PDB file of C-alpha atoms in Angstrom:
ATOM      1  CA  ALA A   1      40.996 100.995 129.884  1.00  0.00           C
ATOM      2  CA  LEU A   2      40.489 104.648 130.226  1.00  0.00           C
ATOM      3  CA  THR A   3      39.017 106.401 127.220  1.00  0.00           C
ATOM      4  CA  PRO A   4      40.906 109.362 125.470  1.00  0.00           C
ATOM      5  CA  GLY A   5      38.438 111.854 127.069  1.00  0.00           C
ATOM      6  CA  GLU A   6      39.095 110.348 130.453  1.00  0.00           C
ATOM      7  CA  ASP A   7      35.354 110.235 131.147  1.00  0.00           C
ATOM      8  CA  SER A   8      34.759 106.488 130.773  1.00  0.00           C
ATOM      9  CA  VAL A   9      36.325 103.246 131.797  1.00  0.00           C
ATOM     10  CA  VAL A  10      35.802 100.365 129.264  1.00  0.00           C
ATOM     11  CA  ALA A  11      36.494  96.715 129.085  1.00  0.00           C
ATOM     12  CA  VAL A  12      38.734  95.482 126.338  1.00  0.00           C
ATOM     13  CA  SER A  13      39.821  92.056 125.231  1.00  0.00           C
ATOM     14  CA  ASN A  14      43.204  90.584 126.132  1.00  0.00           C
ATOM     15  CA  GLY A  15      43.989  90.815 122.450  1.00  0.00           C
ATOM     16  CA  VAL A  16      44.501  94.520 122.686  1.00  0.00           C
ATOM     17  CA  LEU A  17      47.092  94.061 125.438  1.00  0.00           C
ATOM     18  CA  GLN A  18      48.936  91.487 123.563  1.00  0.00           C
ATOM     19  CA  ALA A  19      49.055  93.880 120.402  1.00  0.00           C
ATOM     20  CA  LEU A  20      50.701  96.668 122.396  1.00  0.00           C
ATOM     21  CA  PRO A  21      54.518  96.892 122.627  1.00  0.00           C
ATOM     22  CA  ALA A  22      55.947  95.508 125.820  1.00  0.00           C
ATOM     23  CA  GLY A  23      57.313  98.850 127.239  1.00  0.00           C
ATOM     24  CA  VAL A  24      58.792 101.955 125.756  1.00  0.00           C
ATOM     25  CA  ASP A  25      62.076 100.234 124.804  1.00  0.00           C
ATOM     26  CA  ALA A  26      60.263  98.172 122.154  1.00  0.00           C
ATOM     27  CA  LEU A  27      59.417 101.548 120.388  1.00  0.00           C
ATOM     28  CA  ARG A  28      63.004 102.864 120.304  1.00  0.00           C
ATOM     29  CA  ASP A  29      65.139 102.624 117.169  1.00  0.00           C
ATOM     30  CA  ARG A  30      68.075 100.326 117.968  1.00  0.00           C
ATOM     31  CA  ARG A  31      69.910 101.096 114.784  1.00  0.00           C
ATOM     32  CA  LEU A  32      73.174 103.004 115.311  1.00  0.00           C
ATOM     33  CA  PHE A  33      73.335 104.645 111.935  1.00  0.00           C
ATOM     34  CA  GLY A  34      70.131 105.835 110.358  1.00  0.00           C
ATOM     35  CA  GLY A  35      71.355 106.472 106.820  1.00  0.00           C
ATOM     36  CA  ALA A  36      71.246 103.908 103.870  1.00  0.00           C
ATOM     37  CA  PRO A  37      74.448 102.283 102.883  1.00  0.00           C
ATOM     38  CA  ASP A  38      74.527 104.053  99.485  1.00  0.00           C
ATOM     39  CA  ALA A  39      74.037 107.450 101.225  1.00  0.00           C
ATOM     40  CA  LEU A  40      77.383 107.122 103.109  1.00  0.00           C
ATOM     41  CA  ARG A  41      79.929 109.420 101.528  1.00  0.00           C
ATOM     42  CA  ARG A  42      82.796 109.517 104.006  1.00  0.00           C
ATOM     43  CA  LEU A  43      83.979 107.324 106.845  1.00  0.00           C
ATOM     44  CA  ASN A  44      86.731 108.111 109.321  1.00  0.00           C
ATOM     45  CA  ILE A  45      88.075 105.726 111.934  1.00  0.00           C
ATOM     46  CA  GLN A  46      90.267 107.288 114.595  1.00  0.00           C
ATOM     47  CA  TYR A  47      92.535 105.070 116.703  1.00  0.00           C
ATOM     48  CA  ALA A  48      94.829 106.257 119.394  1.00  0.00           C
ATOM     49  CA  ASP A  49      97.730 106.780 117.095  1.00  0.00           C
ATOM     50  CA  GLU A  50      96.280 106.638 113.565  1.00  0.00           C
ATOM     51  CA  SER A  51      93.458 107.881 111.544  1.00  0.00           C
ATOM     52  CA  VAL A  52      91.952 105.953 108.555  1.00  0.00           C
ATOM     53  CA  ALA A  53      89.785 107.930 106.149  1.00  0.00           C
ATOM     54  CA  LEU A  54      87.656 106.610 103.171  1.00  0.00           C
ATOM     55  CA  GLU A  55      85.736 108.668 100.640  1.00  0.00           C
ATOM     56  CA  ALA A  56      83.104 107.535  98.024  1.00  0.00           C
ATOM     57  CA  ARG A  57      83.002 109.031  94.547  1.00  0.00           C
ATOM     58  CA  GLN A  58      80.001 108.610  92.432  1.00  0.00           C
ATOM     59  CA  THR A  59      80.424 107.037  88.994  1.00  0.00           C
ATOM     60  CA  PRO A  60      77.930 105.795  86.354  1.00  0.00           C
ATOM     61  CA  GLU A  61      78.856 102.238  87.606  1.00  0.00           C
ATOM     62  CA  GLY A  62      78.301 103.078  91.255  1.00  0.00           C
ATOM     63  CA  ASP A  63      80.318 104.323  94.126  1.00  0.00           C
ATOM     64  CA  VAL A  64      84.145 104.085  93.966  1.00  0.00           C
ATOM     65  CA  TRP A  65      85.883 104.240  97.339  1.00  0.00           C
ATOM     66  CA  ARG A  66      89.315 105.553  97.970  1.00  0.00           C
ATOM     67  CA  MET A  67      91.442 105.670 101.088  1.00  0.00           C
ATOM     68  CA  THR A  68      92.829 109.157 101.795  1.00  0.00           C
ATOM     69  CA  ALA A  69      94.549 108.448 105.136  1.00  0.00           C
ATOM     70  CA  PRO A  70      96.981 107.264 106.322  1.00  0.00           C
ATOM     71  CA  VAL A  71      97.941 107.012 102.693  1.00  0.00           C
ATOM     72  CA  THR A  72      96.149 108.021  99.468  1.00  0.00           C
ATOM     73  CA  THR A  73      95.392 104.760  97.556  1.00  0.00           C
ATOM     74  CA  GLY A  74      92.485 102.828  96.226  1.00  0.00           C
ATOM     75  CA  ALA A  75      90.211 100.999  98.598  1.00  0.00           C
ATOM     76  CA  ASP A  76      89.398  97.295  98.367  1.00  0.00           C
ATOM     77  CA  ALA A  77      85.867  97.459  97.077  1.00  0.00           C
ATOM     78  CA  PRO A  78      84.437  94.126  98.377  1.00  0.00           C
ATOM     79  CA  THR A  79      85.706  94.761 101.895  1.00  0.00           C
ATOM     80  CA  VAL A  80      84.639  98.415 102.038  1.00  0.00           C
ATOM     81  CA  LYS A  81      81.178  97.509 100.710  1.00  0.00           C
ATOM     82  CA  GLN A  82      80.872  94.728 103.441  1.00  0.00           C
ATOM     83  CA  LEU A  83      81.879  97.287 106.098  1.00  0.00           C
ATOM     84  CA  VAL A  84      79.437  99.962 104.989  1.00  0.00           C
ATOM     85  CA  SER A  85      76.563  97.365 104.859  1.00  0.00           C
ATOM     86  CA  ALA A  86      77.491  96.107 108.271  1.00  0.00           C
ATOM     87  CA  LEU A  87      77.497  99.666 109.776  1.00  0.00           C
ATOM     88  CA  ALA A  88      74.100 100.426 108.196  1.00  0.00           C
ATOM     89  CA  ALA A  89      72.646  97.196 109.670  1.00  0.00           C
ATOM     90  CA  LEU A  90      74.260  97.620 113.081  1.00  0.00           C
ATOM     91  CA  GLN A  91      71.688  97.283 115.921  1.00  0.00           C
ATOM     92  CA  ALA A  92      71.913  97.322 119.657  1.00  0.00           C
ATOM     93  CA  GLU A  93      71.060  94.217 121.628  1.00  0.00           C
ATOM     94  CA  ARG A  94      69.946  96.571 124.420  1.00  0.00           C
ATOM     95  CA  LEU A  95      69.969 100.216 125.253  1.00  0.00           C
ATOM     96  CA  VAL A  96      71.296 101.672 128.442  1.00  0.00           C
ATOM     97  CA  ASP A  97      70.476 105.197 129.331  1.00  0.00           C
ATOM     98  CA  SER A  98      73.256 106.829 131.388  1.00  0.00           C
ATOM     99  CA  ALA A  99      74.578 110.331 131.828  1.00  0.00           C
ATOM    100  CA  GLU A 100      78.004 108.766 132.694  1.00  0.00           C
ATOM    101  CA  PRO A 101      80.412 107.324 130.133  1.00  0.00           C
ATOM    102  CA  SER A 102      80.053 103.631 129.844  1.00  0.00           C
ATOM    103  CA  THR A 103      83.811 103.228 130.612  1.00  0.00           C
ATOM    104  CA  ALA A 104      86.608 105.222 131.974  1.00  0.00           C
ATOM    105  CA  SER A 105      89.141 103.763 129.612  1.00  0.00           C
ATOM    106  CA  GLU A 106      90.009 105.254 126.195  1.00  0.00           C
ATOM    107  CA  PRO A 107      87.810 103.965 123.366  1.00  0.00           C
ATOM    108  CA  LEU A 108      89.121 101.424 121.050  1.00  0.00           C
ATOM    109  CA  CYS A 109      88.223 103.750 118.216  1.00  0.00           C
ATOM    110  CA  ARG A 110      86.061 106.682 117.204  1.00  0.00           C
ATOM    111  CA  ILE A 111      83.895 106.611 114.049  1.00  0.00           C
ATOM    112  CA  GLU A 112      82.686 109.631 112.097  1.00  0.00           C
ATOM    113  CA  ALA A 113      80.188 108.758 109.304  1.00  0.00           C
ATOM    114  CA  VAL A 114      79.183 111.517 106.889  1.00  0.00           C
ATOM    115  CA  PHE A 115      76.120 110.896 104.716  1.00  0.00           C
ATOM    116  CA  ALA A 116      74.694 112.620 101.717  1.00  0.00           C
ATOM    117  CA  GLY A 117      73.518 116.117 102.552  1.00  0.00           C
ATOM    118  CA  GLY A 118      76.173 116.602 105.222  1.00  0.00           C
ATOM    119  CA  VAL A 119      74.466 114.604 107.991  1.00  0.00           C
ATOM    120  CA  THR A 120      77.239 113.462 110.277  1.00  0.00           C
ATOM    121  CA  GLN A 121      77.186 110.963 113.045  1.00  0.00           C
ATOM    122  CA  ARG A 122      80.011 110.337 115.642  1.00  0.00           C
ATOM    123  CA  VAL A 123      80.342 107.297 117.733  1.00  0.00           C
ATOM    124  CA  ALA A 124      82.929 106.039 120.224  1.00  0.00           C
ATOM    125  CA  VAL A 125      83.549 102.182 120.459  1.00  0.00           C
ATOM    126  CA  SER A 126      84.655 100.573 123.816  1.00  0.00           C
ATOM    127  CA  ARG A 127      84.635  97.186 125.313  1.00  0.00           C
ATOM    128  CA  SER A 128      81.273  96.764 127.013  1.00  0.00           C
ATOM    129  CA  VAL A 129      80.800  97.062 130.740  1.00  0.00           C
ATOM    130  CA  HIS A 130      77.177  96.000 130.316  1.00  0.00           C
ATOM    131  CA  ALA A 131      77.743  92.703 128.523  1.00  0.00           C
ATOM    132  CA  ALA A 132      80.389  90.008 128.884  1.00  0.00           C
ATOM    133  CA  ASP A 133      80.846  89.590 125.109  1.00  0.00           C
ATOM    134  CA  GLY A 134      79.989  92.849 123.483  1.00  0.00           C
ATOM    135  CA  TYR A 135      80.911  96.429 122.733  1.00  0.00           C
ATOM    136  CA  ASP A 136      79.450  99.729 124.105  1.00  0.00           C
ATOM    137  CA  LEU A 137      78.839 102.339 121.325  1.00  0.00           C
ATOM    138  CA  VAL A 138      78.046 105.929 122.383  1.00  0.00           C
ATOM    139  CA  GLY A 139      77.192 108.830 120.121  1.00  0.00           C
ATOM    140  CA  THR A 140      78.136 112.365 120.833  1.00  0.00           C
ATOM    141  CA  ALA A 141      74.513 113.575 120.529  1.00  0.00           C
ATOM    142  CA  SER A 142      73.070 111.336 123.253  1.00  0.00           C
ATOM    143  CA  PRO A 143      74.336 109.615 126.417  1.00  0.00           C
ATOM    144  CA  THR A 144      72.432 106.409 125.476  1.00  0.00           C
ATOM    145  CA  VAL A 145      74.781 103.401 125.239  1.00  0.00           C
ATOM    146  CA  PHE A 146      74.146 100.942 122.369  1.00  0.00           C
ATOM    147  CA  VAL A 147      75.281  97.612 123.560  1.00  0.00           C
ATOM    148  CA  VAL A 148      76.229  95.516 120.447  1.00  0.00           C
ATOM    149  CA  ALA A 149      77.073  91.840 120.363  1.00  0.00           C
ATOM    150  CA  SER A 150      80.664  91.040 119.306  1.00  0.00           C
ATOM    151  CA  SER A 151      79.399  88.830 116.455  1.00  0.00           C
ATOM    152  CA  ASN A 152      77.793  91.765 114.846  1.00  0.00           C
ATOM    153  CA  MET A 153      80.738  94.155 114.974  1.00  0.00           C
ATOM    154  CA  PRO A 154      82.770  94.709 111.726  1.00  0.00           C
ATOM    155  CA  PRO A 155      86.299  93.465 112.453  1.00  0.00           C
ATOM    156  CA  GLN A 156      87.725  96.709 111.068  1.00  0.00           C
ATOM    157  CA  LEU A 157      86.458  98.380 114.115  1.00  0.00           C
ATOM    158  CA  THR A 158      87.535  95.898 116.800  1.00  0.00           C
ATOM    159  CA  ARG A 159      90.736  94.612 115.321  1.00  0.00           C
ATOM    160  CA  ARG A 160      93.498  97.147 114.886  1.00  0.00           C
ATOM    161  CA  THR A 161      94.970  95.323 111.909  1.00  0.00           C
ATOM    162  CA  GLY A 162      91.536  95.122 110.315  1.00  0.00           C
ATOM    163  CA  VAL A 163      91.985  98.523 108.717  1.00  0.00           C
ATOM    164  CA  LEU A 164      94.610  97.013 106.434  1.00  0.00           C
ATOM    165  CA  ASP A 165      91.894  94.943 104.761  1.00  0.00           C
ATOM    166  CA  LEU A 166      90.316  98.215 103.419  1.00  0.00           C
ATOM    167  CA  ALA A 167      93.238  99.117 101.354  1.00  0.00           C
ATOM    168  CA  GLU A 168      93.352  98.056  97.710  1.00  0.00           C
ATOM    169  CA  ARG A 169      95.342  94.880  97.255  1.00  0.00           C
ATOM    170  CA  THR A 170      96.038  95.336  93.538  1.00  0.00           C
ATOM    171  CA  LEU A 171      99.660  95.880  92.743  1.00  0.00           C
ATOM    172  CA  LEU A 172      99.244  96.155  88.938  1.00  0.00           C
ATOM    173  CA  ALA A 173      96.389  96.132  86.602  1.00  0.00           C
ATOM    174  CA  LEU A 174      97.982  96.436  83.077  1.00  0.00           C
ATOM    175  CA  PRO A 175      95.998  95.335  79.916  1.00  0.00           C
ATOM    176  CA  ALA A 176      98.174  92.813  78.044  1.00  0.00           C
ATOM    177  CA  GLN A 177      98.200  94.848  74.899  1.00  0.00           C
ATOM    178  CA  SER A 178      99.629  97.879  76.610  1.00  0.00           C
ATOM    179  CA  ILE A 179     102.720  96.094  77.833  1.00  0.00           C
ATOM    180  CA  ARG A 180     105.727  96.832  75.618  1.00  0.00           C
ATOM    181  CA  ARG A 181     108.734  95.596  77.749  1.00  0.00           C
ATOM    182  CA  VAL A 182     109.396  93.579  80.747  1.00  0.00           C
ATOM    183  CA  THR A 183     112.704  93.608  82.589  1.00  0.00           C
ATOM    184  CA  VAL A 184     113.617  91.347  85.503  1.00  0.00           C
ATOM    185  CA  LYS A 185     116.571  91.684  87.762  1.00  0.00           C
ATOM    186  CA  GLY A 186     117.469  89.354  90.510  1.00  0.00           C
ATOM    187  CA  VAL A 187     120.139  87.323  92.221  1.00  0.00           C
ATOM    188  CA  GLY A 188     121.908  85.655  89.237  1.00  0.00           C
ATOM    189  CA  ARG A 189     119.256  86.848  86.930  1.00  0.00           C
ATOM    190  CA  GLN A 190     118.895  89.658  84.469  1.00  0.00           C
ATOM    191  CA  GLU A 191     116.549  89.296  81.417  1.00  0.00           C
ATOM    192  CA  ALA A 192     114.312  91.503  79.307  1.00  0.00           C
ATOM    193  CA  VAL A 193     111.654  90.788  76.665  1.00  0.00           C
ATOM    194  CA  GLU A 194     110.119  93.407  74.324  1.00  0.00           C
ATOM    195  CA  ARG A 195     107.084  93.393  72.088  1.00  0.00           C
ATOM    196  CA  ARG A 196     108.107  94.379  68.452  1.00  0.00           C
ATOM    197  CA  GLY A 197     106.464  94.657  65.128  1.00  0.00           C
ATOM    198  CA  THR A 198     103.368  96.168  63.607  1.00  0.00           C
ATOM    199  CA  ALA A 199      99.865  95.875  64.888  1.00  0.00           C
ATOM    200  CA  GLY A 200      98.416  92.382  64.228  1.00  0.00           C
ATOM    201  CA  ASN A 201     101.911  90.935  63.653  1.00  0.00           C
ATOM    202  CA  GLU A 202     103.743  91.727  66.895  1.00  0.00           C
ATOM    203  CA  GLN A 203     106.269  89.391  68.372  1.00  0.00           C
ATOM    204  CA  TRP A 204     107.961  89.054  71.752  1.00  0.00           C
ATOM    205  CA  GLU A 205     111.725  89.112  71.451  1.00  0.00           C
ATOM    206  CA  ALA A 206     114.211  88.499  74.209  1.00  0.00           C
ATOM    207  CA  ALA A 207     117.452  90.447  74.783  1.00  0.00           C
ATOM    208  CA  GLU A 208     119.187  87.040  75.164  1.00  0.00           C
ATOM    209  CA  GLY A 209     117.800  83.649  74.090  1.00  0.00           C
ATOM    210  CA  THR A 210     114.246  83.125  72.881  1.00  0.00           C
ATOM    211  CA  ALA A 211     111.080  84.391  74.395  1.00  0.00           C
ATOM    212  CA  ASP A 212     109.102  81.632  76.205  1.00  0.00           C
ATOM    213  CA  ALA A 213     105.513  81.677  75.005  1.00  0.00           C
ATOM    214  CA  GLU A 214     103.897  79.914  77.916  1.00  0.00           C
ATOM    215  CA  ALA A 215     105.854  81.946  80.472  1.00  0.00           C
ATOM    216  CA  LEU A 216     104.913  85.153  78.964  1.00  0.00           C
ATOM    217  CA  GLN A 217     101.272  84.200  78.847  1.00  0.00           C
ATOM    218  CA  ALA A 218     101.316  83.369  82.564  1.00  0.00           C
ATOM    219  CA  TRP A 219     103.150  86.704  83.327  1.00  0.00           C
ATOM    220  CA  ALA A 220     100.668  88.739  81.259  1.00  0.00           C
ATOM    221  CA  ALA A 221      97.758  87.181  83.189  1.00  0.00           C
ATOM    222  CA  LEU A 222      99.467  88.157  86.451  1.00  0.00           C
ATOM    223  CA  LEU A 223     100.331  91.729  85.447  1.00  0.00           C
ATOM    224  CA  GLY A 224      96.810  92.174  84.110  1.00  0.00           C
ATOM    225  CA  ASN A 225      95.398  91.719  87.628  1.00  0.00           C
ATOM    226  CA  TRP A 226      98.096  91.244  90.260  1.00  0.00           C
ATOM    227  CA  ARG A 227      96.465  91.134  93.646  1.00  0.00           C
ATOM    228  CA  ALA A 228      98.368  90.533  96.903  1.00  0.00           C
ATOM    229  CA  GLU A 229      97.208  88.202  99.511  1.00  0.00           C
ATOM    230  CA  ARG A 230      97.047  90.985 102.026  1.00  0.00           C
ATOM    231  CA  VAL A 231      98.357  94.479 102.879  1.00  0.00           C
ATOM    232  CA  VAL A 232     100.835  94.411 105.736  1.00  0.00           C
ATOM    233  CA  ARG A 233     101.900  98.036 106.117  1.00  0.00           C
ATOM    234  CA  LEU A 234     100.346 101.457 105.152  1.00  0.00           C
ATOM    235  CA  GLY A 235     102.474 104.619 105.059  1.00  0.00           C
ATOM    236  CA  ALA A 236     105.685 102.565 104.888  1.00  0.00           C
ATOM    237  CA  GLY A 237     108.792 104.641 105.135  1.00  0.00           C
ATOM    238  CA  ALA A 238     112.458 103.812 104.266  1.00  0.00           C
ATOM    239  CA  GLN A 239     113.044 101.911 107.504  1.00  0.00           C
ATOM    240  CA  ASP A 240     109.925  99.773 106.878  1.00  0.00           C
ATOM    241  CA  ALA A 241     110.983  99.100 103.244  1.00  0.00           C
ATOM    242  CA  ALA A 242     114.352  97.941 104.507  1.00  0.00           C
ATOM    243  CA  ALA A 243     112.804  95.731 107.150  1.00  0.00           C
ATOM    244  CA  PHE A 244     110.698  93.907 104.622  1.00  0.00           C
ATOM    245  CA  GLY A 245     113.683  93.409 102.228  1.00  0.00           C
ATOM    246  CA  MET A 246     113.097  96.252  99.752  1.00  0.00           C
ATOM    247  CA  GLY A 247     116.511  97.761 100.318  1.00  0.00           C
ATOM    248  CA  GLU A 248     118.172  94.850  98.602  1.00  0.00           C
ATOM    249  CA  PRO A 249     115.294  93.147  96.778  1.00  0.00           C
ATOM    250  CA  PHE A 250     115.154  89.550  95.884  1.00  0.00           C
ATOM    251  CA  MET A 251     113.799  90.595  92.499  1.00  0.00           C
ATOM    252  CA  GLU A 252     113.036  93.811  90.657  1.00  0.00           C
ATOM    253  CA  ILE A 253     110.397  93.795  87.914  1.00  0.00           C
ATOM    254  CA  THR A 254     110.019  96.779  85.607  1.00  0.00           C
ATOM    255  CA  VAL A 255     107.179  96.962  83.090  1.00  0.00           C
ATOM    256  CA  ASP A 256     107.072  99.580  80.281  1.00  0.00           C
ATOM    257  CA  VAL A 257     103.572 100.221  78.899  1.00  0.00           C
ATOM    258  CA  ASP A 258     101.778 102.405  76.313  1.00  0.00           C
ATOM    259  CA  SER A 259      99.467 104.458  78.428  1.00  0.00           C
ATOM    260  CA  GLU A 260      98.689 108.100  78.955  1.00  0.00           C
ATOM    261  CA  ALA A 261      98.448 107.619  82.757  1.00  0.00           C
ATOM    262  CA  VAL A 262     101.711 105.825  83.363  1.00  0.00           C
ATOM    263  CA  VAL A 263     104.629 104.656  81.290  1.00  0.00           C
ATOM    264  CA  ARG A 264     106.619 102.574  83.623  1.00  0.00           C
ATOM    265  CA  GLN A 265     105.820 100.569  86.794  1.00  0.00           C
ATOM    266  CA  THR A 266     108.458  98.816  88.924  1.00  0.00           C
ATOM    267  CA  VAL A 267     107.608  96.139  91.531  1.00  0.00           C
ATOM    268  CA  LEU A 268     110.143  95.206  94.271  1.00  0.00           C
ATOM    269  CA  ILE A 269     110.004  91.708  95.722  1.00  0.00           C
ATOM    270  CA  GLY A 270     111.467  91.504  99.246  1.00  0.00           C
ATOM    271  CA  ARG A 271     112.261  88.924 101.879  1.00  0.00           C
ATOM    272  CA  PRO A 272     110.264  85.749 102.491  1.00  0.00           C
ATOM    273  CA  SER A 273     107.160  85.739 104.606  1.00  0.00           C
ATOM    274  CA  ALA A 274     106.118  83.212 107.199  1.00  0.00           C
ATOM    275  CA  ASN A 275     103.656  81.359 104.867  1.00  0.00           C
ATOM    276  CA  GLY A 276     106.140  80.796 102.082  1.00  0.00           C
ATOM    277  CA  GLY A 277     105.311  83.902 100.119  1.00  0.00           C
ATOM    278  CA  ARG A 278     107.246  87.145  99.906  1.00  0.00           C
ATOM    279  CA  TYR A 279     106.697  90.767 100.624  1.00  0.00           C
ATOM    280  CA  ALA A 280     106.390  93.147  97.750  1.00  0.00           C
ATOM    281  CA  ALA A 281     105.983  96.920  96.976  1.00  0.00           C
ATOM    282  CA  VAL A 282     105.380  99.184  93.974  1.00  0.00           C
ATOM    283  CA  ARG A 283     108.129 101.776  93.707  1.00  0.00           C
ATOM    284  CA  GLY A 284     106.902 105.207  94.546  1.00  0.00           C
ATOM    285  CA  HIS A 285     104.040 103.863  96.724  1.00  0.00           C
ATOM    286  CA  ASP A 286     104.208 103.522 100.497  1.00  0.00           C
ATOM    287  CA  VAL A 287     102.259 100.259 100.827  1.00  0.00           C
ATOM    288  CA  ILE A 288     103.793  96.900 101.668  1.00  0.00           C
ATOM    289  CA  TYR A 289     101.942  93.734 100.368  1.00  0.00           C
ATOM    290  CA  GLU A 290     102.358  90.082 100.952  1.00  0.00           C
ATOM    291  CA  ILE A 291     102.187  87.826  97.840  1.00  0.00           C
ATOM    292  CA  PRO A 292     101.468  84.096  98.084  1.00  0.00           C
ATOM    293  CA  ALA A 293     103.845  81.219  97.400  1.00  0.00           C
ATOM    294  CA  GLU A 294     102.302  80.357  94.054  1.00  0.00           C
ATOM    295  CA  THR A 295     102.918  83.902  92.827  1.00  0.00           C
ATOM    296  CA  VAL A 296     106.615  83.645  93.826  1.00  0.00           C
ATOM    297  CA  ILE A 297     106.905  80.391  91.891  1.00  0.00           C
ATOM    298  CA  LEU A 298     105.354  82.080  88.792  1.00  0.00           C
ATOM    299  CA  LEU A 299     107.884  85.039  89.161  1.00  0.00           C
ATOM    300  CA  GLU A 300     110.806  82.638  89.336  1.00  0.00           C
ATOM    301  CA  ARG A 301     109.786  81.322  85.947  1.00  0.00           C
ATOM    302  CA  HIS A 302     112.106  82.754  83.222  1.00  0.00           C
ATOM    303  CA  LEU A 303     110.691  84.750  80.364  1.00  0.00           C
ATOM    304  CA  ALA A 304     113.207  83.523  77.883  1.00  0.00           C
ATOM    305  CA  THR A 305     115.034  80.270  77.194  1.00  0.00           C
ATOM    306  CA  ALA A 306     118.885  80.249  77.273  1.00  0.00           C
ATOM    307  CA  PRO A 307     120.660  81.173  74.067  1.00  0.00           C
ATOM    308  CA  HIS A 308     121.659  77.431  73.564  1.00  0.00           C
ATOM    309  CA  GLU A 309     118.066  76.229  74.070  1.00  0.00           C
ATOM    310  CA  ARG A 310     115.531  76.242  71.314  1.00  0.00           C
ATOM    311  CA  GLY A 311     112.094  77.761  71.956  1.00  0.00           C
ATOM    312  CA  PRO A 312     109.198  79.327  69.943  1.00  0.00           C
ATOM    313  CA  VAL A 313     108.875  83.036  69.299  1.00  0.00           C
ATOM    314  CA  VAL A 314     105.607  84.332  70.584  1.00  0.00           C
ATOM    315  CA  ASN A 315     103.407  85.679  67.762  1.00  0.00           C
ATOM    316  CA  GLU A 316     100.725  88.098  68.887  1.00  0.00           C
ATOM    317  CA  ARG A 317      98.570  87.817  65.864  1.00  0.00           C
TER     318      ARG A 317
END
């Protein structure tokens, strides 16, 4: 080994050689995004014909993510958290230095990640020309190609429909005590129940027949946290709504509540889906959901017994 002053050649043990990195590549940072997961404030995913944008808002309980494009709606917290963590941990299997683009074809998507302090990183994602089962990720600041294994790539970046997983799947989240009236309209069905009485001595009364205690309890649990199985369309227009059966809905559910934020919510239940469920939408929103078969069965349960049937009145004490 040559000494730092280049005036002596000395003998060293093989242990020194083994301790040194095997080449310059071993010293290079293979992480694609340098920021920590909790430092990410905005994420844009640009496809050929659509842009998906997510923003984080800081709260005492932690970051709350919202989707701002293609529609303004809540983001599905577990899925977004998983995506952000996966991006922060994303590493290249190998690095390829090239002044030429890795592929002449249009990228699958382009990512823009904005971290706290305004630090922005932009990356294009393409099918790899350097690995049989991988993706080439190239940033705008460097021609270096990050070759990433398919198994490490978040599905929201490689699967066009994966962005639908990022949207909030909650149709309604209404506290049971805030619900004052529920109206259901459908084919051969029209019923309404209303909570009446003073605090501590409230009762559900049906417009016709007698309120069904068990059915109302099950409905209240659903309305308190009604999550769809999946989101099937974002930015749905009138044509989409008609295609999913919202033009002539199978069922229309209207819930009146005591709330400063909202006083009425209406859910439209559309045509059947392939898995035995149905499509659904909240009136005034442009998101189409799919609800599972077990939810449809619950919704088909009447809130009141027929006038000639006897049933208990629900006491809310």
